[in-house]
Coordinates of C-alpha atoms in Angstrom, one line a residue:
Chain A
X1 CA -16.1 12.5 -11.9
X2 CA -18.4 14.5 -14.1
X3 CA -20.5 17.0 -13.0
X4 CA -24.4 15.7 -12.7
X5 CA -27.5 17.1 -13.7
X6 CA -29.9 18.7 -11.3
X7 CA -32.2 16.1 -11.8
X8 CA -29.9 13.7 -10.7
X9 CA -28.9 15.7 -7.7
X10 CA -32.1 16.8 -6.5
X11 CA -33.5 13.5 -7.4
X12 CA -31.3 10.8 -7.9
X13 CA -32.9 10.7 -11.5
X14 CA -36.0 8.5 -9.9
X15 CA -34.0 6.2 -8.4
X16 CA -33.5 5.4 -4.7
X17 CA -32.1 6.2 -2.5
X18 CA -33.1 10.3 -3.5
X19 CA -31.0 11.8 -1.3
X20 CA -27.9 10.2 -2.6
X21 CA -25.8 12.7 -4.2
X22 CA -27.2 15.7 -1.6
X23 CA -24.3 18.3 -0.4
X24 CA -21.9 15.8 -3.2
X25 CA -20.6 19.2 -4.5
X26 CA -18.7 19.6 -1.2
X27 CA -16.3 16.6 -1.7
X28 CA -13.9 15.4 -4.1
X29 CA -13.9 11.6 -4.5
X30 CA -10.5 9.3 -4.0
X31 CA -10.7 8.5 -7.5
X32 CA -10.8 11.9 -9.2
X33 CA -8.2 12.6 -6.6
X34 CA -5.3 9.9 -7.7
X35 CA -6.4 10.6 -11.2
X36 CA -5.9 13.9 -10.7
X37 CA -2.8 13.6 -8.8
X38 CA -1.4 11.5 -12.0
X39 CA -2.2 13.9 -14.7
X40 CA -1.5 16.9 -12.8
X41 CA 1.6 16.0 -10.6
X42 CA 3.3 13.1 -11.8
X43 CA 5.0 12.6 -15.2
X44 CA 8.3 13.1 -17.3
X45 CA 8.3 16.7 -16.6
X46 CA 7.8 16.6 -13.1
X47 CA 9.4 16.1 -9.7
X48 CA 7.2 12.7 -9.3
X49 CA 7.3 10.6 -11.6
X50 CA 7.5 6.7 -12.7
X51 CA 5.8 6.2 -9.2
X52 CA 3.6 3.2 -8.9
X53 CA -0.4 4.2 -8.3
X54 CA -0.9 2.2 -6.0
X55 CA 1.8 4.3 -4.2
X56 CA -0.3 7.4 -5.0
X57 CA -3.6 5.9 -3.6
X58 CA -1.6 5.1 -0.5
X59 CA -0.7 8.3 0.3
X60 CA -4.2 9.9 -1.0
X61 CA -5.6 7.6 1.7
X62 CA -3.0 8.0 4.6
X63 CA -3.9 11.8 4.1
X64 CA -7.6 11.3 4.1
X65 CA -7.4 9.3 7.4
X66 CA -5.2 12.3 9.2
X67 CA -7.5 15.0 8.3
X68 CA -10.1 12.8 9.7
X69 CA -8.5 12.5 12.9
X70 CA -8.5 16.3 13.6
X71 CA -9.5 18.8 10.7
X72 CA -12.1 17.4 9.4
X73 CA -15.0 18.0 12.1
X74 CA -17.1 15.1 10.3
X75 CA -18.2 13.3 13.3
X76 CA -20.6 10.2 13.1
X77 CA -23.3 9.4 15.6
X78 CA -24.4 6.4 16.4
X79 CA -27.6 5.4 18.3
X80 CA -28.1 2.4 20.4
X81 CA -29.9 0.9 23.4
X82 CA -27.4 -0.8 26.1
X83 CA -28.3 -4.4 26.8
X84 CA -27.8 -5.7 30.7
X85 CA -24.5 -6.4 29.9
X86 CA -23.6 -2.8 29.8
X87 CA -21.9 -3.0 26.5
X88 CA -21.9 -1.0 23.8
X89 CA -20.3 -2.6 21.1
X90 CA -17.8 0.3 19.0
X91 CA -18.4 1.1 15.5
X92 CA -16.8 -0.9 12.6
X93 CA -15.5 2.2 11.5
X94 CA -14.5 3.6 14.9
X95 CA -11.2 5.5 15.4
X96 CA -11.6 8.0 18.7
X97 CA -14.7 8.9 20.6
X98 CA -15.8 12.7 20.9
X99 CA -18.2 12.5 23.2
X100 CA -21.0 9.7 24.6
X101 CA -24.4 11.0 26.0
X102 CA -27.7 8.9 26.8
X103 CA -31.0 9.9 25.8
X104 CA -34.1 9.8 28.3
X105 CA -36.8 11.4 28.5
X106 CA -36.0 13.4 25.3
X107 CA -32.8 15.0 26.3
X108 CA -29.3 14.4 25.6
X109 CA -27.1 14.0 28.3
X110 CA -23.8 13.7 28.1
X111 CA -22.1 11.0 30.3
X112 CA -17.9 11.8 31.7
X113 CA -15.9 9.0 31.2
X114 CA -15.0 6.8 34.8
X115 CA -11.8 7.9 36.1
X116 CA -11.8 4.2 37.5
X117 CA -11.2 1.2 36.0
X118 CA -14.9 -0.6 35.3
X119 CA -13.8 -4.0 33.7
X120 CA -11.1 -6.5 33.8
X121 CA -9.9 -9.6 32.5
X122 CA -10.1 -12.8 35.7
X123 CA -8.1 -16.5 36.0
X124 CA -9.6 -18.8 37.6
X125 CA -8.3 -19.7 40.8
X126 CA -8.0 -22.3 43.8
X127 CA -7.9 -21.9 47.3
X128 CA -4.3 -21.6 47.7
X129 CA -4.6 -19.1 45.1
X130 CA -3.2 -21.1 42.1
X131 CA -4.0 -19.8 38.6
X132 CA -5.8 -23.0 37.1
X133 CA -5.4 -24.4 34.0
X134 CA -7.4 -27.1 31.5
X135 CA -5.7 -29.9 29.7
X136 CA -4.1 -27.9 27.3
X137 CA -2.2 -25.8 29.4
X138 CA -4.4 -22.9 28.8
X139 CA -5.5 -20.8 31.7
X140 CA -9.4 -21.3 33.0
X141 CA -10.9 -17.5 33.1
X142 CA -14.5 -16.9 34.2
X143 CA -17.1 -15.2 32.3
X144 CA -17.5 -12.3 34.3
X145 CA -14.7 -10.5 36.5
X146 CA -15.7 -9.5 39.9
X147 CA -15.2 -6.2 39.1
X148 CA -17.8 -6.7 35.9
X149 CA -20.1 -8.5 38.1
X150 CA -20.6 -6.2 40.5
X151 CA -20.9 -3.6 38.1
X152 CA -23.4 -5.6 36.4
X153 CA -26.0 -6.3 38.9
X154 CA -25.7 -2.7 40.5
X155 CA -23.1 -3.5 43.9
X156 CA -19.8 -1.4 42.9
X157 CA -20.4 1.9 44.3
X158 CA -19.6 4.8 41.9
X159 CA -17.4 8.0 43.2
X160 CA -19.5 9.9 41.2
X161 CA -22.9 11.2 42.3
X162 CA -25.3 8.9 40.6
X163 CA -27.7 6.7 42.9
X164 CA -24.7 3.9 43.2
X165 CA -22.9 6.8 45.0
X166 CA -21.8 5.9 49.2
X167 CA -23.2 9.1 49.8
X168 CA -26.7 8.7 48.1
X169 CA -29.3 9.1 50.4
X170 CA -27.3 10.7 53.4
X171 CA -28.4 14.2 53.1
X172 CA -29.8 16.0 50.2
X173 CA -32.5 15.2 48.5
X174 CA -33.8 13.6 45.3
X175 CA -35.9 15.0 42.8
X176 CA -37.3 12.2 39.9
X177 CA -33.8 10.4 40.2
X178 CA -31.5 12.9 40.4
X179 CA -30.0 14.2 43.3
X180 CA -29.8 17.7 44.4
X181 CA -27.4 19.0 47.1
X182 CA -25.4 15.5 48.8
X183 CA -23.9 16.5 52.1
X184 CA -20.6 15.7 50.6
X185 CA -20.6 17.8 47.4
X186 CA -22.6 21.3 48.0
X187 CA -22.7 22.1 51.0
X188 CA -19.1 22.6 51.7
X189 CA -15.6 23.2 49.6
X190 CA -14.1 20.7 48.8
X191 CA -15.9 19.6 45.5
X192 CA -14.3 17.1 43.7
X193 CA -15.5 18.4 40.4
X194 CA -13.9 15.5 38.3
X195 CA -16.4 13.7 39.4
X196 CA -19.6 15.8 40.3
X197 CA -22.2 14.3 37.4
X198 CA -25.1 12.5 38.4
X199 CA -25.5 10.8 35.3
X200 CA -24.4 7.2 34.3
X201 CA -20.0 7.0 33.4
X202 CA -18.6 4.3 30.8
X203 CA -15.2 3.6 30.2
X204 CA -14.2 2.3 27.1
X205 CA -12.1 -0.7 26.4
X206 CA -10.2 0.0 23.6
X207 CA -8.7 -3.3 23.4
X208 CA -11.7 -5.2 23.6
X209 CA -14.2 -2.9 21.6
X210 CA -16.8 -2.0 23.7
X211 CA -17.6 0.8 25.8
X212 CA -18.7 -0.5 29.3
X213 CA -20.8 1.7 31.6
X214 CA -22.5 1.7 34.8
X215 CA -25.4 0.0 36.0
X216 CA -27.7 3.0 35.6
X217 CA -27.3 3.0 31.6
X218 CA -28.9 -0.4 31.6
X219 CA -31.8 -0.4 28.8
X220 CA -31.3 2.8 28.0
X221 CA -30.4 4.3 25.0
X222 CA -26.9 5.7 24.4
X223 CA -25.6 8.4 21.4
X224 CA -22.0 8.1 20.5
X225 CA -20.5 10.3 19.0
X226 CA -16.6 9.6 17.1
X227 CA -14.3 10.2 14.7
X228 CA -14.1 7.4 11.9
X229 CA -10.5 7.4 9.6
X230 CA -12.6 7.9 6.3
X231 CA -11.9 4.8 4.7
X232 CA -15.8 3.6 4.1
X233 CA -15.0 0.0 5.3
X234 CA -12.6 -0.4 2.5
X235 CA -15.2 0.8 -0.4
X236 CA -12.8 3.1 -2.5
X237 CA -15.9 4.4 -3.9
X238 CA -17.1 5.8 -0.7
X239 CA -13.9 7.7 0.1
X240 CA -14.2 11.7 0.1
X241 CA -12.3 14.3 1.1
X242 CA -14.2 18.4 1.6
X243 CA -12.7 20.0 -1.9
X244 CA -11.4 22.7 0.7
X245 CA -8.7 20.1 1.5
X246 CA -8.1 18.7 -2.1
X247 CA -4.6 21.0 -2.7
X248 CA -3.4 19.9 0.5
X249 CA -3.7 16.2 0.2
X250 CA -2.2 16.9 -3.6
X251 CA 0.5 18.1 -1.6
X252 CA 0.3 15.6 0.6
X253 CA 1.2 13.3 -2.0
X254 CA 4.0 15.0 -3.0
X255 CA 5.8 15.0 0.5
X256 CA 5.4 11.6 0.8
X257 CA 6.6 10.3 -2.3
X258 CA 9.9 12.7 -2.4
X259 CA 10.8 12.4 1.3
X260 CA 10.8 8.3 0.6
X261 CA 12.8 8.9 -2.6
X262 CA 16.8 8.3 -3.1
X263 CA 18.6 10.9 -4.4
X264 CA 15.9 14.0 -4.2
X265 CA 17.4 17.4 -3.0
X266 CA 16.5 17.8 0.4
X267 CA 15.4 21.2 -0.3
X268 CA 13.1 19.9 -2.9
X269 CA 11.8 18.1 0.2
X270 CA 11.8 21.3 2.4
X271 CA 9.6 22.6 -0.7
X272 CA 7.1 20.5 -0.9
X273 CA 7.1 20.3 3.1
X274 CA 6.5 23.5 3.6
X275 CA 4.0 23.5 0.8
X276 CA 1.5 20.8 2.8
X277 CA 2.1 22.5 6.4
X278 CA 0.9 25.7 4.2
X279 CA -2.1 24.1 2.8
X280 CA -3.5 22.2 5.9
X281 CA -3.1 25.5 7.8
X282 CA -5.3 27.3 5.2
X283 CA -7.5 24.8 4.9
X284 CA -7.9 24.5 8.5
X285 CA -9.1 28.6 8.5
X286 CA -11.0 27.5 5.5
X287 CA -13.2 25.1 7.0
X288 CA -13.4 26.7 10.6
X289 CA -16.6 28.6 9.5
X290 CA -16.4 31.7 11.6
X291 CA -18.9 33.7 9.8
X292 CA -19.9 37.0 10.8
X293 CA -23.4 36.1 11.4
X294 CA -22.0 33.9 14.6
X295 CA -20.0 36.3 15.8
X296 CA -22.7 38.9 15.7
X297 CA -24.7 36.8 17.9
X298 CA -21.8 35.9 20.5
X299 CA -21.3 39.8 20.6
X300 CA -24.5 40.7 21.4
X301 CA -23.8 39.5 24.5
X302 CA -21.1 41.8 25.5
X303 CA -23.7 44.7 26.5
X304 CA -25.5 42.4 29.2
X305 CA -25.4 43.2 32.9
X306 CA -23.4 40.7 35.0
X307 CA -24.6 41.3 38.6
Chain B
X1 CA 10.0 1.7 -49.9
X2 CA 11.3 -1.6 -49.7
X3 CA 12.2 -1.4 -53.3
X4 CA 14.0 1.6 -53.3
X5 CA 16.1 0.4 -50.8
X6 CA 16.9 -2.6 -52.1
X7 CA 18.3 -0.6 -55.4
X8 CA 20.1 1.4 -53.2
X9 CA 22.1 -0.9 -50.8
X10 CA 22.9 -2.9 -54.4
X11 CA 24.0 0.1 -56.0
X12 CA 26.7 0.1 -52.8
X13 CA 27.4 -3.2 -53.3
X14 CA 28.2 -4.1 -56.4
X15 CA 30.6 -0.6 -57.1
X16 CA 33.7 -2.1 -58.1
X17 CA 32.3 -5.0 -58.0
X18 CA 32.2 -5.8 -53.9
X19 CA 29.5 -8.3 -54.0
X20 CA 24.9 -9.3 -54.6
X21 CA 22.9 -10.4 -51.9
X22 CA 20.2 -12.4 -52.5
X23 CA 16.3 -11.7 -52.0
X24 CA 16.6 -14.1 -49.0
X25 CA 19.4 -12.5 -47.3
X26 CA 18.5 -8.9 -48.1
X27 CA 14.7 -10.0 -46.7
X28 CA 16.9 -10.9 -43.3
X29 CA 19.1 -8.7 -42.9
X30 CA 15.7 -5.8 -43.9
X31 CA 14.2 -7.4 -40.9
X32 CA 17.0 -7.1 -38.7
X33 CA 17.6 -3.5 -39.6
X34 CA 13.6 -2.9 -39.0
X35 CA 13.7 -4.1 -35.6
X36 CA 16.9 -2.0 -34.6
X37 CA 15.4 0.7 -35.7
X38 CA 11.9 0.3 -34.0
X39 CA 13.7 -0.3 -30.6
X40 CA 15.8 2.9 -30.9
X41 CA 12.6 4.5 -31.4
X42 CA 12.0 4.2 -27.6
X43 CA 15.7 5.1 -26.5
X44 CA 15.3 7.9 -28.5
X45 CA 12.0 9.0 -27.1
X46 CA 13.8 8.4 -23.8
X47 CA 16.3 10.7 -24.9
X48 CA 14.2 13.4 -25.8
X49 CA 12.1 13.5 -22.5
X50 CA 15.6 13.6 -20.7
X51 CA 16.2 16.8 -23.1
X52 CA 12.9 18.5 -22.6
X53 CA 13.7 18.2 -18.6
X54 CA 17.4 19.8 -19.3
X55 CA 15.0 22.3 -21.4
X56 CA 17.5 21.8 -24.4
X57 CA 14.2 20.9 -26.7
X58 CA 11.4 23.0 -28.1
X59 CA 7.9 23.3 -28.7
X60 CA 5.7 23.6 -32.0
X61 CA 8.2 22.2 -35.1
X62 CA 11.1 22.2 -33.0
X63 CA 8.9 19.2 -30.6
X64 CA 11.2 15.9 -31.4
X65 CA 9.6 14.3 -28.9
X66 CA 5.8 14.3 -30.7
X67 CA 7.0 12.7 -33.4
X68 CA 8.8 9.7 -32.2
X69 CA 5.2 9.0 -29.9
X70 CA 3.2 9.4 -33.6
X71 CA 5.8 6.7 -34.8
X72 CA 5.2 4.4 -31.8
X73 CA 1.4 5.1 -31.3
X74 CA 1.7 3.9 -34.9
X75 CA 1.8 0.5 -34.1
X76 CA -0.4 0.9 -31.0
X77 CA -2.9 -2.1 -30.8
X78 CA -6.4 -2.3 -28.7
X79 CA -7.3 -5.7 -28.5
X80 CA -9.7 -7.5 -26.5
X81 CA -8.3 -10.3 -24.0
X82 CA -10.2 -13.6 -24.0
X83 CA -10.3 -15.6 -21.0
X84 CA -8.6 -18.3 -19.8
X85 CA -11.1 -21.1 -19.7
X86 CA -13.3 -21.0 -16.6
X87 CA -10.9 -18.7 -14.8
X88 CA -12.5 -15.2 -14.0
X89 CA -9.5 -13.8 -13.6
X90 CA -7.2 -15.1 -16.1
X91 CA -6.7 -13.9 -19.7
X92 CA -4.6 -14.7 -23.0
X93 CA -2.1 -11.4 -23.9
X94 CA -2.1 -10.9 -27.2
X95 CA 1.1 -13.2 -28.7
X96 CA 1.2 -15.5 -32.1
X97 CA 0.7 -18.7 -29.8
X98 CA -2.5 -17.2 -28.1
X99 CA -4.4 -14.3 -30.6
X100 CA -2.0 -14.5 -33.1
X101 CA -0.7 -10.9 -33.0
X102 CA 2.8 -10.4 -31.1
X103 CA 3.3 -7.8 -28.5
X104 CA 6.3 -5.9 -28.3
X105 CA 5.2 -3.8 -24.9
X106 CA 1.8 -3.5 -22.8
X107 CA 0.6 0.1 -22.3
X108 CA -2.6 -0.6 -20.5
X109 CA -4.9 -3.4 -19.4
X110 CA -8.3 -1.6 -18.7
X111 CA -12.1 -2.5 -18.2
X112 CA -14.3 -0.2 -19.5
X113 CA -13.1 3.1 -19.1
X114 CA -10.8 1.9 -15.8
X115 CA -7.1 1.0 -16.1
X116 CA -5.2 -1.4 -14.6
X117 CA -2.4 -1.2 -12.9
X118 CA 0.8 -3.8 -13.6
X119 CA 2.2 -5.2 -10.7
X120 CA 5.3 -7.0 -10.3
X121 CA 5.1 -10.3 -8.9
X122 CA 7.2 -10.1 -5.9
X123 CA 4.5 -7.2 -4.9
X124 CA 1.1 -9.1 -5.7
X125 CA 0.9 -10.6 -2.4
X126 CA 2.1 -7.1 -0.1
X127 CA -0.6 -5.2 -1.8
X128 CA -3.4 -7.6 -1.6
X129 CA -2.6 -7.9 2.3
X130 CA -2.8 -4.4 2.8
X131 CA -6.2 -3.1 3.5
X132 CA -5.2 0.3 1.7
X133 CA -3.6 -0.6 -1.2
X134 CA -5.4 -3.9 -1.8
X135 CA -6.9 -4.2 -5.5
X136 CA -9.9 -2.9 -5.4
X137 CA -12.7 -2.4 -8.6
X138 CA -12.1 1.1 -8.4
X139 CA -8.2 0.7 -8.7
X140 CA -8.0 -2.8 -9.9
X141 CA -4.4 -4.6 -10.8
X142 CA -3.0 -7.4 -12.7
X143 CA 0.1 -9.2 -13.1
X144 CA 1.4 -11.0 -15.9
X145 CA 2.6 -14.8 -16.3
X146 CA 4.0 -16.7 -19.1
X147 CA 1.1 -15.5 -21.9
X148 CA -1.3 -15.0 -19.3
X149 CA -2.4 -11.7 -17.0
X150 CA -4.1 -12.5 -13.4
X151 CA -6.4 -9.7 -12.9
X152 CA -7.3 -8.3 -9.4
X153 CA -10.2 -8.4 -8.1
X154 CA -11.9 -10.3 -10.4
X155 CA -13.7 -8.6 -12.8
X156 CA -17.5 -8.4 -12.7
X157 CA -18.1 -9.0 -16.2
X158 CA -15.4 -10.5 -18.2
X159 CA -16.2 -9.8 -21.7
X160 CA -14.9 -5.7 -21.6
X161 CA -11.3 -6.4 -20.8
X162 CA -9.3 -5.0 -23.1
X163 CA -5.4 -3.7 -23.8
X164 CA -3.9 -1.3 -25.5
X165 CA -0.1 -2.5 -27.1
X166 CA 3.0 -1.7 -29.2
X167 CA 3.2 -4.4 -31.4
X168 CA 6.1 -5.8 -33.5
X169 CA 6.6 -3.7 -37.3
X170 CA 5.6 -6.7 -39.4
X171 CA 8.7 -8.5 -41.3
X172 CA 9.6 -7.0 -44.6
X173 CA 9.5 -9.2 -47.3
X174 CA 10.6 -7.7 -50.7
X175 CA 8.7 -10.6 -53.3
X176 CA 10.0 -11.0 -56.6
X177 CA 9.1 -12.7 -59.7
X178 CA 12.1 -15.3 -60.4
X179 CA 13.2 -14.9 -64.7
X180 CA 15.2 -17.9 -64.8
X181 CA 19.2 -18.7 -64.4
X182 CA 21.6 -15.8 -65.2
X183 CA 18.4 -13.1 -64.9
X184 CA 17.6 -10.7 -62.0
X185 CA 14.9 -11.3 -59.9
X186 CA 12.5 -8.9 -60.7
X187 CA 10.1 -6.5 -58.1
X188 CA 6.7 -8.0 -58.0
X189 CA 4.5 -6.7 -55.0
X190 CA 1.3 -8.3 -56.4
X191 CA 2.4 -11.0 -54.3
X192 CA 0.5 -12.7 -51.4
X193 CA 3.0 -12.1 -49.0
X194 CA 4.6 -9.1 -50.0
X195 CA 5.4 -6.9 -47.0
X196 CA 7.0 -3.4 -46.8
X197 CA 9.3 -1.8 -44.6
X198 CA 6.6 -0.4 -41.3
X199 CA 8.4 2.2 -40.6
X200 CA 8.6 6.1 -41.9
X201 CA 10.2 7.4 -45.2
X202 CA 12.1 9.4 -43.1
X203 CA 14.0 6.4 -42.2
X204 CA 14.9 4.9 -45.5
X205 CA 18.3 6.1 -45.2
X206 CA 19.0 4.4 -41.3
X207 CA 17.7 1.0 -43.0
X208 CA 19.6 1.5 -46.0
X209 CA 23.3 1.7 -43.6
X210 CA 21.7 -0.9 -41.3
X211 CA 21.1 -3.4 -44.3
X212 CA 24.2 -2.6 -45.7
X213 CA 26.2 -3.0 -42.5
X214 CA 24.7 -6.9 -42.3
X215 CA 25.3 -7.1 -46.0
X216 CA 28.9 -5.8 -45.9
X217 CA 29.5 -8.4 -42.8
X218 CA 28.1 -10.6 -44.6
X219 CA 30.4 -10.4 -47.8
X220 CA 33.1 -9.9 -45.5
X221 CA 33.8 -5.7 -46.8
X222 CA 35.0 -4.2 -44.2
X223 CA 35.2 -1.1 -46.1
X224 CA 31.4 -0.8 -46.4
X225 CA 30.8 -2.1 -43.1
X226 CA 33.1 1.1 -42.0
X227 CA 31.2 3.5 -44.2
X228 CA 27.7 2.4 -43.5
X229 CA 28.6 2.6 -39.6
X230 CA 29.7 5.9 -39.9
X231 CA 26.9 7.1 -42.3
X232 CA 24.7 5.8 -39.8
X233 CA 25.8 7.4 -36.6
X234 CA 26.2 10.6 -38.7
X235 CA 22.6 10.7 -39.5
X236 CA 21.5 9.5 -35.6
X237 CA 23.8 12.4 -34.6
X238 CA 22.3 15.0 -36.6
X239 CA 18.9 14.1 -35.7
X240 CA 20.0 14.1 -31.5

């Protein structure tokens, strides 16, 4: 892509959305990168060449979608209030979670997923304990499990120490909703710190695409925070990679299109192997941002007195 | 050119008498020999990228390789591709039944300033199934039927599709103005249809052994046949 005025970065040349091409400089886009790739990498005169582009583009995305797995650090967040159902609905683009928090009262907090299972799947069932079926042979569920019903309307208890927990309202004491002190968690050894958190748990069904929390998270309003794979929703014009990573997903190419060829020395492939491992590594240092001015203000700390 | 070599692979005929071809044969057999030689263009370019890769080639003077793609990019073609009735998708190639101009190879297919990339049929359907490689206006495809190219996705506006092609050398056609019975036809190249040899100079003497090599079959002379062979891969060896 050609570089853009200032006008049209700073302002989108009138048009709107302004913002539009804000921070663009950071990221090289999937087109610039196959085109790249085939002008640069691919050809009579080098190891790749007669490959398909579509092959190219294949690769250029599969990379794409691993370094936004892990090395990327782009995470999306995503807003929404939880209905009475206790469902969150996942993301279109949703890959892996980082971490889900809900927001009251103007603070984040962030939730631990439920050790125990939250929802299941139910058959209907007759009093000899028959699954039942309809006319087509198909089994009869319900809508709602009795596990998801009594999650629903508030009756599972919760081994963590929210107000559904068996030990709520014992001993200790509550303070505006949250509890301070239960007889079973401070006041002895003992703690079961997996699951000392007063706020509300989810657990997410992967399967089913939703993220299912407690009774306490109904109507409130719940920040999730993932990982997406890059791909835009399938809009190829959307699709950027951080220019720290551009050499590496060059190389990534490379790799992929040897180690599937016939008759390519394997130390051709050890080459261009060793070549991406190389790349990610430094481009991995690259985008770890440890600047001095951080570390200057995690040092300060060294010189305080610890009682 | 055509002229000249015309004199010339008559001058080797008729020594001692071996034989004449007419204006119709020699037009044939010219055509012939011009197609042979504009298809070993490409096996030689072949050749010469397989010899740059050995490094057994040069650069500057010494770059063989330039010169055959100045020969071939001299009968590179854009042309604009017309639809196929109502289909948004579908468009004429360029062929004598369609635009009237022949292709002899497809470069590029591209939309504005975005090419297209030629798919085989047996992959069409894999790589519109797949959600990463599927067709998209960014990378867009097509794939080619009968006189027809299928284009993938289909384009937004239909009337910038375009190709870039290698087209066939036109025929040679040496015209002549007839003097009557027991006369020689004589040159004329004021005439309507009058065509000359497409190809370089520099390959007047691979035409003239080509020509001759039909001509001497065709006059059944073995003996020129053998020496217009020979001549012939001489001058191909010389130039590897």
């Amino acid at each position: 892509m050609a570089y853009i005025s200032q006008y049209e970065y700073y302002q989108n040349e009138g048009n709107s959305p302004e913002d539009v091409n804000w921070g663009s400089y950071q990221y090289i886009s999937l087109k610039d990168i196959v085109v790249n790739y085939q002008l640069m990498y691919s050809g009579n005169h080098s190891l790749v060449n007669n490959e398909e582009r579509y092959k190219i583009l294949f690769h250029a995305k599969r990379a794409i979608q691993e370094l936004n797995y892990d090395a990327f650090k782009e995470i999306k967040v995503l807003q929404l209030d939880v209905s009475e159902s206790l469902r969150f609905i996942l993301p279109s683009d949703y890959v892996n979670w980082v971490r889900i928090s809900y927001y009251q009262d103007g603070v984040i907090r962030p939730m631990v997923e439920n050790i125990q299972v939250n929802s299941a799947n139910s058959y209907l069932q007759d009093n000899n304990y028959k699954i039942l079926f309809d006319e087509y042979g198909n089994i009869l569920k319900p809508e709602q499990s009795p596990l998801d019903l009594a999650r629903i309307q508030g009756q599972k208890p919760s081994i963590y120490l929210n107000s559904l927990s068996p030990y709520n309202g014992l001993l200790g004491y509550e303070y505006e909703g949250c509890w301070y002190f239960d007889f079973a968690v401070g006041a002895r050894f003992g703690l079961n710190t997996e699951t000392a958190n007063s706020n509300p748990t989810f657990r997410i069904d992967k399967k089913a695409g939703v993220i299912n929390f407690n009774s306490a998270m109904a109507g409130n309003s719940c920040i999730l925070e993932y990982v997406s794979d890059g791909m835009e929703n399938g809009d190829d014009t959307q699709v950027t990679v951080n220019k720290l990573f551009e050499d590496y997903v060059y190389a990534y190419i490379s790799y992929q299109i040897l180690n599937g060829k016939l008759g390519v020395q394997e130390y051709v492939v050890n080459r261009a192997k060793k070549a991406k491992t190389a790349l990610l590594r430094n481009a991995k240092i690259r985008l770890s941002n440890i600047h001095p001015g951080r570390l200057l203000m995690n040092l300060r700390g060294k010189d305080k007195w610890i009682k | 050119m055509i002229n000249d070599i015309r004199n010339t692979v008559l001058a080797v005929l008729n020594k001692n008498n071996y034989g004449y071809i007419s204006p119709q044969d020699f037009n044939l057999y010219a055509q012939q020999a011009q197609m042979d030689l504009f298809e070993d263009y490409f096996y030689a370019y072949n050749y010469q990228v397989n010899k740059e890769n050995q490094r057994t080639s040069g650069t500057g003077y010494a770059d063989i390789k330039k010169g055959y793609a100045e020969v071939i990019d001299f009968f590179s073609v854009t042309f604009n591709l017309s639809q196929v009735g109502a289909n948004l998708d579908k468009f004429f190639l360029p062929s004598i039944s369609t635009t009237g101009s022949d292709y002899y190879l497809i470069n590029k297919i591209f939309i504005g300033s975005t090419e297209l990339e030629r798919i085989e049929q047996s992959k069409i359907l894999l790589l519109n199934s797949s959600p990463l490689t599927a067709p998209s206006t960014m990378f867009p495809a097509y794939t080619t039927e009968a006189s027809t190219a299928t284009i993938y996705p289909e384009p937004l506006v239909t009337t910038n599709v375009a190709c870039q092609y290698i087209r066939y050398p036109k025929p040679p056609k040496w015209t002549y103005v007839d003097l009557g019975s027991g006369s020689e036809p004589v040159f004329d190249q004021t005439q309507p249809d009058y065509q000359d040899f497409e190809l370089f100079p520099d390959d007047a003497t691979d035409l003239t052994m080509k020509i001759l090599q039909y001509a001497g079959v065709s006059i059944r002379e073995a003996s020129v046949v053998q020496y217009a062979g020979a001549a012939e891969a001489s001058e191909t060896n010389s130039e590897k």
